[in-house]
XYZ file of N, CA and C in Angstrom:
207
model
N 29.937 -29.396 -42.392
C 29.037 -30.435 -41.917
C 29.475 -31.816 -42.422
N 29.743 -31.848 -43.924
C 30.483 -33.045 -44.256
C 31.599 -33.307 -43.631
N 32.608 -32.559 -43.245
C 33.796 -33.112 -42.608
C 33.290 -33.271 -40.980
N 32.844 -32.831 -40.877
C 32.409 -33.157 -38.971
C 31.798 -35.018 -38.751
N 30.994 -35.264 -39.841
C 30.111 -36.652 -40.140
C 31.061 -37.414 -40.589
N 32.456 -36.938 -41.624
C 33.195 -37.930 -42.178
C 34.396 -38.416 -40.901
N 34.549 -37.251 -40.242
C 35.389 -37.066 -38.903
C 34.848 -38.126 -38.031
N 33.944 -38.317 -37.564
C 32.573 -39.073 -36.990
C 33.124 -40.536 -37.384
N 33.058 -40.892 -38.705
C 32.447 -42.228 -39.455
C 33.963 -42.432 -39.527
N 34.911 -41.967 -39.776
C 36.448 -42.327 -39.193
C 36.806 -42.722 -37.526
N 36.766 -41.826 -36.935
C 36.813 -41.859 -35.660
C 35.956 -42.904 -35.105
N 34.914 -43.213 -34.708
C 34.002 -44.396 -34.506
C 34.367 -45.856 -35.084
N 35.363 -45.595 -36.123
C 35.375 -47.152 -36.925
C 33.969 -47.791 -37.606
N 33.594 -46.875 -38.130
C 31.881 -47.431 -38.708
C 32.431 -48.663 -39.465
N 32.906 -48.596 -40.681
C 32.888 -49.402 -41.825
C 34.022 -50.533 -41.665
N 34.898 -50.838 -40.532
C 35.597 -51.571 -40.193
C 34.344 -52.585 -39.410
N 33.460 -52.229 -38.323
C 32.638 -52.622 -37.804
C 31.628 -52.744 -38.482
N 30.644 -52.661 -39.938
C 29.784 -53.089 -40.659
C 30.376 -54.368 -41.264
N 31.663 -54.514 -41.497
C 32.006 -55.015 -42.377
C 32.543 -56.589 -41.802
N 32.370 -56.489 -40.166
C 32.787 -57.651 -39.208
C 31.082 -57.883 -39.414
N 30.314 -57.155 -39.321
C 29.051 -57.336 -38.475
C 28.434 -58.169 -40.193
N 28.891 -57.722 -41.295
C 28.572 -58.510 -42.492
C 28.756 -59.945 -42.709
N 30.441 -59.885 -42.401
C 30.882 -61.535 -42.689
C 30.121 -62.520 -41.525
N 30.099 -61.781 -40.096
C 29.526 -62.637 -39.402
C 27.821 -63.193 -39.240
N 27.473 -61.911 -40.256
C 25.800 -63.000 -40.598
C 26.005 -63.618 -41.689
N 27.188 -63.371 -42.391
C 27.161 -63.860 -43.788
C 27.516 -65.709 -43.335
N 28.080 -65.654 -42.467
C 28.657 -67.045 -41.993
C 27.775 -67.671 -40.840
N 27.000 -67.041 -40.423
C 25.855 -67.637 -39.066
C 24.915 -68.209 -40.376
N 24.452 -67.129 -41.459
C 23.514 -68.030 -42.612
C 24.033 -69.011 -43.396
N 25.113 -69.195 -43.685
C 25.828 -70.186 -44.227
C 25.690 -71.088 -43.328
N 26.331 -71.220 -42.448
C 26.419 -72.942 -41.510
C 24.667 -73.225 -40.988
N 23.739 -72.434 -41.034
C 22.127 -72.563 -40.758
C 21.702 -73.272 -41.888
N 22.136 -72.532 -43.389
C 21.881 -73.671 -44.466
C 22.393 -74.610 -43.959
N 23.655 -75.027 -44.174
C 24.276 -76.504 -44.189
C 23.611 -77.104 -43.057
N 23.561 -76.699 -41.709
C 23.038 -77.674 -41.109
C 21.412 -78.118 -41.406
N 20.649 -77.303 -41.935
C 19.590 -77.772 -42.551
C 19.250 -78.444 -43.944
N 20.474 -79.184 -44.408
C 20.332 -80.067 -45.356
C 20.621 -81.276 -45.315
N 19.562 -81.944 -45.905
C 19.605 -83.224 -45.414
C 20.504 -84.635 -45.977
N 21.295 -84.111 -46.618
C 22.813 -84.700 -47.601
C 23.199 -84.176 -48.040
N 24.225 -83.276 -47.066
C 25.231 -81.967 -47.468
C 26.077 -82.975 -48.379
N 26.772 -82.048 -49.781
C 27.803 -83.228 -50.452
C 29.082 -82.083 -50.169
N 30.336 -82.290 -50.509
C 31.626 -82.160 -50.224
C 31.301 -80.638 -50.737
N 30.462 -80.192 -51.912
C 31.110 -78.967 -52.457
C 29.940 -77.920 -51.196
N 29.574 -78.472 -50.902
C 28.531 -77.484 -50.142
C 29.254 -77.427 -48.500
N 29.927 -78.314 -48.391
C 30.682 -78.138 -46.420
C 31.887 -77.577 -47.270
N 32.894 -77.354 -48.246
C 33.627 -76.938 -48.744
C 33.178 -74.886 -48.753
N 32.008 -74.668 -49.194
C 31.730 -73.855 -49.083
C 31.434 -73.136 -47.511
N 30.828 -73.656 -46.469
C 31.137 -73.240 -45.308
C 32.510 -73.543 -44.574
N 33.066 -73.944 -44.979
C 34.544 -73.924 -44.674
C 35.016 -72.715 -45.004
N 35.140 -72.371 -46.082
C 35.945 -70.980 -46.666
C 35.139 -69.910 -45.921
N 33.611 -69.985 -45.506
C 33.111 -68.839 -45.150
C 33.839 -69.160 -43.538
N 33.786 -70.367 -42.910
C 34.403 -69.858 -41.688
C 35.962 -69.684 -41.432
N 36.594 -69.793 -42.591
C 38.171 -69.340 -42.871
C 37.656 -68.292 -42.855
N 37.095 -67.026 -43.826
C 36.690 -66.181 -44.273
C 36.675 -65.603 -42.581
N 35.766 -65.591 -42.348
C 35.569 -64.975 -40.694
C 36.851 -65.167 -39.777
N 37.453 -65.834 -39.431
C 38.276 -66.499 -38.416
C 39.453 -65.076 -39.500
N 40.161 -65.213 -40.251
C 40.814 -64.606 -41.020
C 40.354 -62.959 -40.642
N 39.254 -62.674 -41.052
C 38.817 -60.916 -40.759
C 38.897 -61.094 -39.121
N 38.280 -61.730 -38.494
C 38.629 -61.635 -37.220
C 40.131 -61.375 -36.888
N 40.351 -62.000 -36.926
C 42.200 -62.077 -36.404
C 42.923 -60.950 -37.033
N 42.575 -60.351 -38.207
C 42.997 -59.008 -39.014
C 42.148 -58.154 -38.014
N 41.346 -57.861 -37.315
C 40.284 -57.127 -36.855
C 40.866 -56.771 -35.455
N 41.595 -57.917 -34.815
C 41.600 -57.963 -33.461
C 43.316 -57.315 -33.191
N 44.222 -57.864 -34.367
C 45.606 -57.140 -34.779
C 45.254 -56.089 -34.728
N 44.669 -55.143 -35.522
C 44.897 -53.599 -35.536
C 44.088 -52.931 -34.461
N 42.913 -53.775 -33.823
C 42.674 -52.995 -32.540
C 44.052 -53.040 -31.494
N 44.775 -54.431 -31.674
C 45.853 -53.934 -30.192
C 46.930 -52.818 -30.675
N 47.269 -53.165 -32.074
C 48.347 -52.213 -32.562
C 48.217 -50.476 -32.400
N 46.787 -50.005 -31.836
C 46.642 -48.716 -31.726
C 46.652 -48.501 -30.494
């Protein structure tokens, strides 16, 4: 039963796909802060920067190994 579910959670790509579906709320709540502050300073748009490097980066790693199969 465990190998049929682990077979499953391989095959499906679960944790490749939690893990897109993470960074990308992690980065929709990031730029929702920033745009709701009312004198963002350098270290705080510095910080949504890296989160949307951060995304753009897993994306493009994400979208490589889907064509490579």
């Amino acid at each position: 039963m465990v190998d049929l579910a682990m077979e499953r959670v391989l095959k499906w790509q679960l944790m490749p796909r939690l893990m897109m579906l993470a960074v990308t709320i992690l980065t929709y709540q990031a730029v929702h802060w920033f745009m709701s502050l009312p004198d963002p300073s350098i270290q705080q748009s510095g910080l949504v920067s890296i989160c949307m490097g951060a995304l753009t980066g897993c994306f493009a790693v994400w979208l490589n190994n889907e064509r490579d199969k």
